[in-house]
Coordinates of C-alpha atoms and ligand atoms in Angstrom, one line a residue:
M1 CA 118.6 61.3 105.4
N2 CA 117.5 63.3 108.4
K3 CA 116.3 66.6 109.6
T4 CA 117.7 68.3 112.7
P5 CA 115.4 69.8 115.3
F6 CA 116.1 73.3 116.5
L7 CA 115.1 72.2 120.0
S8 CA 117.2 69.8 122.2
L9 CA 115.6 67.3 124.6
E10 CA 117.0 69.2 127.6
K11 CA 115.5 72.5 126.4
A12 CA 112.2 70.8 125.7
Q13 CA 112.1 69.3 129.2
E14 CA 112.8 72.7 130.7
I15 CA 110.0 74.3 128.7
I16 CA 107.5 71.5 129.4
K17 CA 107.9 72.3 133.2
D18 CA 106.3 75.7 132.5
Y19 CA 104.1 74.8 129.5
P20 CA 102.8 71.3 129.1
T21 CA 102.7 69.6 125.7
P22 CA 101.3 70.0 123.1
F23 CA 102.7 73.3 121.9
H24 CA 104.1 74.9 118.8
I25 CA 107.5 76.4 119.2
Y26 CA 109.2 78.9 116.9
D27 CA 112.9 79.6 116.3
E28 CA 113.6 83.3 116.4
K29 CA 117.1 82.8 115.1
G30 CA 116.0 80.9 112.0
I31 CA 113.2 83.4 111.2
R32 CA 115.7 86.3 111.3
E33 CA 118.3 84.6 109.2
N34 CA 115.8 83.6 106.6
V35 CA 114.1 87.1 106.3
K36 CA 117.6 88.6 106.0
A37 CA 118.5 86.2 103.2
L38 CA 115.2 87.0 101.4
K39 CA 115.8 90.8 101.6
E40 CA 119.3 90.3 100.3
A41 CA 118.1 88.2 97.4
F42 CA 115.8 91.0 96.2
S43 CA 118.0 93.9 97.2
W44 CA 118.7 94.6 93.5
N45 CA 115.1 95.8 93.2
E46 CA 114.5 99.2 94.7
G47 CA 111.3 99.2 96.7
Y48 CA 111.1 95.4 97.0
K49 CA 108.7 94.5 99.9
E50 CA 107.6 91.2 101.4
Y51 CA 104.1 91.2 102.7
F52 CA 103.9 88.3 105.1
A53 CA 100.8 86.1 104.5
V54 CA 99.2 86.6 107.9
K55 CA 97.0 83.5 107.5
A56 CA 100.1 81.3 107.6
T57 CA 101.1 82.2 111.2
P58 CA 98.8 84.9 112.6
N59 CA 100.8 85.7 115.7
P60 CA 101.7 89.3 116.4
F61 CA 104.9 88.5 118.2
L62 CA 106.2 86.6 115.1
I63 CA 105.0 89.2 112.6
K64 CA 106.7 91.9 114.7
I65 CA 110.0 90.2 114.1
L66 CA 109.4 90.4 110.3
Q67 CA 108.4 94.0 110.6
E68 CA 111.9 94.8 111.9
Y69 CA 113.1 93.9 108.4
G70 CA 110.5 96.1 106.6
C71 CA 107.9 93.4 106.0
G72 CA 104.3 94.3 105.6
C73 CA 101.1 92.2 106.1
D74 CA 99.2 90.3 103.4
C75 CA 95.7 90.0 104.7
S76 CA 92.6 88.3 103.4
S77 CA 89.9 88.9 106.0
K78 CA 88.8 91.5 108.5
T79 CA 90.3 89.9 111.5
E80 CA 93.7 89.6 109.7
L81 CA 93.4 93.3 108.9
M82 CA 92.7 94.0 112.5
M83 CA 95.8 92.2 113.5
A84 CA 97.8 94.2 110.9
R85 CA 96.3 97.4 112.3
T86 CA 97.2 96.4 115.9
L87 CA 100.8 95.8 114.7
G88 CA 100.9 99.4 113.5
A89 CA 100.7 98.5 109.8
T90 CA 99.1 101.2 107.7
G91 CA 99.0 102.3 104.1
D92 CA 101.5 100.5 101.9
D93 CA 102.3 98.1 104.7
I94 CA 99.0 96.3 104.1
M95 CA 98.1 94.2 101.0
F96 CA 94.5 93.0 101.0
S97 CA 94.6 89.9 98.8
S98 CA 91.1 88.5 99.5
N99 CA 88.6 86.5 97.4
D100 CA 84.8 86.1 97.7
T101 CA 85.2 89.3 99.7
P102 CA 82.3 90.7 101.9
I103 CA 81.9 94.3 100.7
Q104 CA 82.4 95.9 104.1
E105 CA 85.9 94.4 104.3
F106 CA 87.0 96.6 101.3
K107 CA 85.9 99.6 103.3
Y108 CA 87.8 98.4 106.4
C109 CA 90.9 98.0 104.3
N110 CA 90.5 101.3 102.6
D111 CA 90.1 103.1 105.9
L112 CA 93.5 101.7 107.0
G113 CA 94.9 102.9 103.7
G114 CA 95.9 99.4 102.6
I115 CA 96.3 98.3 99.0
I116 CA 93.2 96.4 97.7
N117 CA 94.1 93.6 95.4
L118 CA 91.0 92.7 93.4
D119 CA 90.2 89.0 92.8
D120 CA 87.4 89.7 90.4
I121 CA 86.3 92.3 87.9
T122 CA 82.9 92.7 89.6
H123 CA 84.7 93.9 92.7
I124 CA 85.5 97.2 91.1
E125 CA 81.9 98.2 91.7
A126 CA 81.9 96.7 95.1
V127 CA 84.9 98.8 96.1
E128 CA 83.3 102.0 94.7
K129 CA 80.2 101.3 96.5
A130 CA 81.9 100.5 99.8
C131 CA 84.5 103.3 99.7
G132 CA 82.7 106.0 97.8
K133 CA 85.3 106.1 95.1
L134 CA 88.2 103.9 94.0
P135 CA 91.5 104.4 95.8
K136 CA 94.3 106.0 93.8
K137 CA 96.3 102.8 94.0
M138 CA 94.8 99.4 93.1
S139 CA 96.0 95.9 92.2
C140 CA 94.3 93.0 90.3
R141 CA 94.9 89.3 90.6
Y142 CA 95.6 87.5 87.4
N143 CA 94.7 83.9 86.5
P144 CA 95.9 82.8 83.0
G145 CA 94.0 79.5 83.2
G146 CA 95.4 76.2 81.9
L147 CA 98.2 74.3 83.6
F148 CA 101.3 75.9 85.0
K149 CA 104.3 73.8 83.9
I150 CA 108.0 74.0 84.4
S151 CA 109.4 72.1 81.4
N152 CA 107.2 69.1 81.4
D153 CA 106.4 69.1 85.1
I154 CA 102.9 70.2 86.0
M155 CA 103.3 72.5 89.0
D156 CA 99.6 73.4 89.5
N157 CA 96.3 73.8 87.8
P158 CA 95.3 77.5 87.6
G159 CA 92.5 76.7 85.2
D160 CA 90.9 74.9 88.1
A161 CA 91.5 77.6 90.7
K162 CA 88.8 80.0 91.8
Y163 CA 91.2 82.9 92.1
G164 CA 91.9 85.8 89.8
M165 CA 90.7 87.4 86.5
T166 CA 91.1 86.0 83.0
T167 CA 93.4 87.9 80.6
E168 CA 90.4 89.5 78.9
Q169 CA 89.0 90.6 82.3
I170 CA 92.2 92.1 83.6
F171 CA 92.6 94.3 80.5
E172 CA 88.9 95.4 80.9
A173 CA 89.4 96.0 84.6
F174 CA 92.4 98.2 84.1
K175 CA 90.6 100.2 81.4
I176 CA 87.6 100.8 83.8
M177 CA 89.8 101.6 86.7
K178 CA 91.9 104.1 84.7
E179 CA 88.7 105.8 83.5
K180 CA 87.6 106.0 87.1
G181 CA 90.7 107.8 88.2
V182 CA 93.1 105.1 89.5
E183 CA 96.6 106.3 89.0
E184 CA 98.9 103.5 90.1
F185 CA 98.4 99.8 89.2
G186 CA 99.7 96.5 90.5
I187 CA 99.3 93.0 89.2
H188 CA 99.4 89.8 91.2
A189 CA 99.3 86.1 90.6
F190 CA 99.6 82.9 92.6
L191 CA 99.9 80.0 90.2
A192 CA 101.5 77.2 92.2
S193 CA 101.7 76.3 95.8
N194 CA 104.6 74.9 97.9
T195 CA 107.0 74.8 94.9
V196 CA 110.3 73.2 95.8
T197 CA 112.3 74.5 92.8
N198 CA 114.2 77.6 92.1
D199 CA 112.4 78.0 88.8
Y200 CA 108.9 78.9 90.0
Y201 CA 109.3 82.6 90.8
P202 CA 111.3 83.4 87.6
M203 CA 108.7 81.6 85.5
L204 CA 105.8 83.4 87.2
A205 CA 107.8 86.6 86.9
K206 CA 108.0 86.2 83.1
V207 CA 104.2 85.7 82.9
L208 CA 103.5 88.8 85.0
F209 CA 106.2 91.0 83.5
E210 CA 105.0 90.3 79.9
L211 CA 101.5 91.0 81.0
A212 CA 102.6 94.2 82.6
V213 CA 104.3 95.4 79.5
E214 CA 101.2 94.7 77.4
L215 CA 98.9 96.4 79.9
K216 CA 101.1 99.5 79.9
E217 CA 101.3 99.6 76.1
K218 CA 97.6 98.8 75.3
V219 CA 95.8 100.4 78.2
G220 CA 98.3 103.2 79.0
V221 CA 98.4 102.6 82.7
H222 CA 101.3 103.1 85.1
I223 CA 102.3 99.8 86.6
G224 CA 103.8 100.6 89.9
F225 CA 104.3 97.2 91.4
I226 CA 104.2 93.5 90.6
N227 CA 103.3 91.0 93.3
L228 CA 104.7 87.5 93.0
S229 CA 102.6 86.4 95.9
G230 CA 103.4 83.2 97.8
G231 CA 104.1 79.7 96.7
V232 CA 107.8 79.4 97.3
G233 CA 107.9 76.1 99.2
I234 CA 110.0 74.3 101.8
P235 CA 111.4 70.7 101.9
Y236 CA 109.1 68.9 104.2
R237 CA 110.8 65.6 103.3
P238 CA 114.4 65.1 104.4
D239 CA 115.5 64.0 100.9
Q240 CA 114.2 67.2 99.2
E241 CA 116.7 69.9 98.1
P242 CA 115.7 73.2 99.7
N243 CA 115.1 76.3 97.5
D244 CA 118.0 78.7 97.3
I245 CA 116.4 82.2 97.7
R246 CA 119.6 83.8 96.3
V247 CA 119.2 81.8 93.1
I248 CA 115.5 82.6 93.0
G249 CA 116.2 86.3 93.4
E250 CA 118.8 86.3 90.6
G251 CA 116.4 84.3 88.4
V252 CA 113.8 87.0 88.8
H253 CA 116.4 89.7 88.3
K254 CA 117.4 88.2 84.9
V255 CA 113.8 88.2 83.7
F256 CA 113.3 91.7 85.0
D257 CA 116.3 92.9 82.9
E258 CA 115.0 91.0 79.8
V259 CA 111.4 92.0 79.9
L260 CA 110.7 95.1 82.0
V261 CA 113.9 97.2 81.6
P262 CA 113.7 97.3 77.7
A263 CA 110.1 98.4 78.0
G264 CA 111.2 101.3 80.1
M265 CA 109.7 99.8 83.2
G266 CA 112.9 99.4 85.3
D267 CA 111.3 101.4 88.1
V268 CA 108.6 98.7 88.9
K269 CA 108.7 97.6 92.5
L270 CA 108.4 93.9 93.3
C271 CA 106.6 92.5 96.2
T272 CA 106.0 89.0 97.5
E273 CA 103.4 87.5 99.9
L274 CA 105.4 84.6 101.2
G275 CA 103.9 82.6 104.1
R276 CA 105.3 79.1 104.2
F277 CA 108.8 80.1 103.2
M278 CA 109.0 82.7 105.9
M279 CA 107.9 80.6 108.9
G280 CA 107.4 76.9 107.9
P281 CA 110.8 75.5 108.8
Y282 CA 111.1 77.7 111.9
G283 CA 108.1 76.1 113.8
A284 CA 107.6 72.7 115.3
L285 CA 104.8 70.9 117.1
V286 CA 106.1 69.4 120.3
T287 CA 104.0 66.5 121.7
T288 CA 104.3 63.6 124.2
A289 CA 103.7 60.0 123.5
I290 CA 100.9 59.0 125.9
N291 CA 99.5 55.7 124.5
E292 CA 100.7 52.7 122.6
K293 CA 98.5 50.3 121.0
H294 CA 99.3 46.9 119.3
T295 CA 96.4 45.7 117.1
H296 CA 96.5 45.2 113.4
K297 CA 99.2 47.8 113.4
E298 CA 101.6 49.5 115.8
Y299 CA 100.2 52.8 117.1
I300 CA 101.7 55.5 119.1
G301 CA 99.1 58.0 120.5
V302 CA 100.3 61.5 121.2
D303 CA 98.8 64.3 123.1
A304 CA 98.5 66.5 120.0
C305 CA 95.9 65.8 117.2
A306 CA 94.8 67.2 113.9
V307 CA 93.4 70.2 115.6
N308 CA 96.9 71.3 116.2
L309 CA 98.2 70.4 112.8
M310 CA 95.7 69.6 110.1
R311 CA 98.0 69.2 107.0
P312 CA 98.5 65.4 107.3
A313 CA 94.8 64.8 107.8
I314 CA 93.5 66.9 105.0
Y315 CA 96.3 66.7 102.4
G316 CA 98.1 63.6 103.4
A317 CA 101.0 66.0 103.9
Y318 CA 104.3 64.6 105.1
H319 CA 105.8 66.1 108.3
H320 CA 109.1 64.7 109.5
I321 CA 109.2 63.4 113.1
S322 CA 112.1 63.3 115.4
V323 CA 112.0 61.6 118.8
L324 CA 114.0 64.1 121.0
G325 CA 117.0 62.5 122.6
K326 CA 116.8 59.6 120.1
E327 CA 117.9 61.6 117.0
N328 CA 120.8 59.2 116.3
D329 CA 119.0 55.9 117.1
E330 CA 118.2 53.5 114.4
C331 CA 114.8 53.8 112.9
N332 CA 113.7 50.2 113.1
N333 CA 110.2 50.4 114.3
K334 CA 107.2 51.0 112.0
Y335 CA 104.5 53.1 113.6
D336 CA 101.3 55.0 112.9
V337 CA 101.6 58.2 115.0
T338 CA 98.0 59.2 115.9
G339 CA 96.0 61.9 117.6
S340 CA 92.9 61.3 119.5
L341 CA 90.2 62.6 117.2
C342 CA 87.3 60.3 116.3
E343 CA 88.5 60.4 112.7
N344 CA 90.8 57.8 111.2
C345 CA 92.7 60.5 109.2
D346 CA 94.0 61.9 112.5
K347 CA 97.5 60.5 111.9
F348 CA 100.7 62.5 111.9
A349 CA 102.5 59.6 110.2
I350 CA 101.5 56.3 108.7
D351 CA 103.9 53.4 108.4
R352 CA 106.8 55.6 109.5
M353 CA 110.1 54.1 110.5
L354 CA 111.1 55.6 113.8
P355 CA 113.3 54.8 116.8
K356 CA 111.6 52.7 119.4
I357 CA 109.2 55.0 121.2
D358 CA 108.6 54.7 124.9
M359 CA 105.7 56.3 126.7
G360 CA 106.6 59.8 127.8
D361 CA 109.0 60.3 124.9
I362 CA 108.8 63.8 123.4
L363 CA 108.1 63.9 119.6
Y364 CA 109.1 66.9 117.6
I365 CA 107.0 67.3 114.4
H366 CA 109.0 69.4 112.0
D367 CA 108.0 72.3 109.7
T368 CA 104.8 73.4 111.4
G369 CA 105.6 77.1 111.4
A370 CA 103.2 78.0 108.6
H371 CA 99.7 76.7 108.0
G372 CA 100.1 74.7 111.2
F373 CA 98.6 76.3 114.3
S374 CA 96.6 78.7 112.1
M375 CA 94.5 76.0 110.4
G376 CA 93.4 74.6 113.8
Y377 CA 89.8 74.0 114.7
N378 CA 88.0 72.6 117.7
Y379 CA 86.5 69.3 116.5
N380 CA 85.8 66.8 119.2
G381 CA 86.0 69.7 121.7
K382 CA 89.8 69.6 121.4
L383 CA 91.5 72.8 122.4
K384 CA 94.2 74.7 120.6
S385 CA 97.7 74.7 122.0
A386 CA 100.0 77.3 123.2
E387 CA 102.7 79.0 121.0
I388 CA 106.2 79.5 122.4
L389 CA 109.1 81.5 121.0
L390 CA 112.6 80.1 121.4
C391 CA 114.5 83.4 121.5
E392 CA 117.8 84.0 119.9
D393 CA 119.6 84.0 123.3
G394 CA 118.2 80.5 124.1
S395 CA 115.5 81.7 126.5
Y396 CA 111.8 81.1 125.7
K397 CA 108.6 83.0 126.1
L398 CA 104.9 82.3 125.7
I399 CA 103.5 84.1 122.7
R400 CA 100.0 82.6 122.9
R401 CA 98.5 80.7 125.8
A402 CA 96.7 77.4 125.3
E403 CA 93.0 77.4 125.1
T404 CA 90.9 76.5 128.1
P405 CA 87.4 75.0 128.2
K406 CA 86.3 78.6 128.9
D407 CA 87.5 79.6 125.4
Y408 CA 85.7 76.6 123.9
F409 CA 82.4 77.6 125.5
A410 CA 82.9 81.4 125.1
T411 CA 80.1 81.7 122.5
F412 CA 77.5 80.4 125.0
D413 CA 78.2 83.2 127.4
C414 CA 74.9 84.8 126.5
F415 CA 73.0 81.9 127.9
D416 CA 72.1 81.1 131.5
F417 CA 73.8 77.6 131.6
Y418 CA 77.1 79.2 130.8
D419 CA 78.4 79.4 134.4
E420 CA 77.5 75.7 134.9
L421 CA 79.3 74.8 131.6
I422 CA 82.6 76.4 132.5
K423 CA 82.8 74.9 136.0
E424 CA 85.6 72.3 135.9
Ligands
PLP501 C1 98.1 81.7 101.1 C2 98.5 82.8 100.4 C3 99.8 83.3 100.4 C4 100.9 82.6 101.1 O1 101.2 81.4 100.5 P1 102.4 80.5 100.9 O2 102.2 79.2 100.2 O3 102.3 80.3 102.4 O4 103.6 81.2 100.6 C5 100.1 84.5 99.7 N1 99.1 85.2 99.1 C6 97.8 84.8 99.0 C7 96.8 85.6 98.3 C8 97.5 83.6 99.7 O5 96.2 83.2 99.6

């Protein structure tokens, strides 16, 4: 089983002449084809809208591509809202799905006209306080507790998650908000992450649709939209069967017709806040092998590290690796592929069978397009990489420059040793 890079060795070598490794590269063609397929899959629902989860890949050039297909921005912090604003997103183009929210951020979102999706019942008062009064349109995040299962498989553990309101609280919240003049309501839930099954969205839809009917009947509110949030996953491993977004869309359609339509709620708009599904497979981390070490194990040291891609270090996540130009070679060498952090978890792969790697070989780490660059940090004084877009016509362009020591030291610029610090 294998995975095919969207970048050839020749193209990589050409790009590296301009922009040295490590860098993240994104595949414009793949991004466009995928967003088109998503829109198509939900085209049966009038008003359907994807709010791209900005935190997954906060790059304005990439989000702009999605905007061409009508996507909005799902934000969870002030800086993400600022990016959305800069991209021209306003009003219904912004979903603010935050938690543990600083009160001023509600005001910032409201000033942009974005939709506030409340994580907690106590935030009703916070929004009132911050904005003067409640906006006409509001959403609440739901957490039914317990385990989220598909047949006997445990998908995730909402009962252990900090997000959302209990069933009792969401009924109470809707009553209060209705009394306070809110006219249009939305509900939202995110109950399982990175699901690689076509059943997650339809199952989640059933939970949310049934709740919506009950809220409408018992509280008498107008449910305008239902937000299925993120959680549709991607096959990081080569032996995983990818989700079929068409099947997912049809699965949700069926539940919609069974639950909402008979309740007279066939006008409800659906939305999603996908991050990983929109960008994950269409990004890769390109890095060069710079050291080899033969001790108790065989190590290949590369010029990227966990600062560029944290998922393996913090979750033990699998990311497939191709050695460019050696895609068809036999994988008969067992390596740990490491970064340079002073942390033993800084390994992109452990006991991975790969072709024989020579120094200078270019490694392509798959599926870094979401929750890749964006999770980066600066431990060990390591700098964040550039981001590059591989355009549809085969050309490439820089969409974020690499950090320099000056960026790393920028927050000392108010002290007199700063000039000395940034001298190289
Ligand atoms: C992270 C997040 C998403 C996106 O999740 P993916 O797994 O990337 O699809 C969507 N909504 C909220 C509120 C999130 O926190």
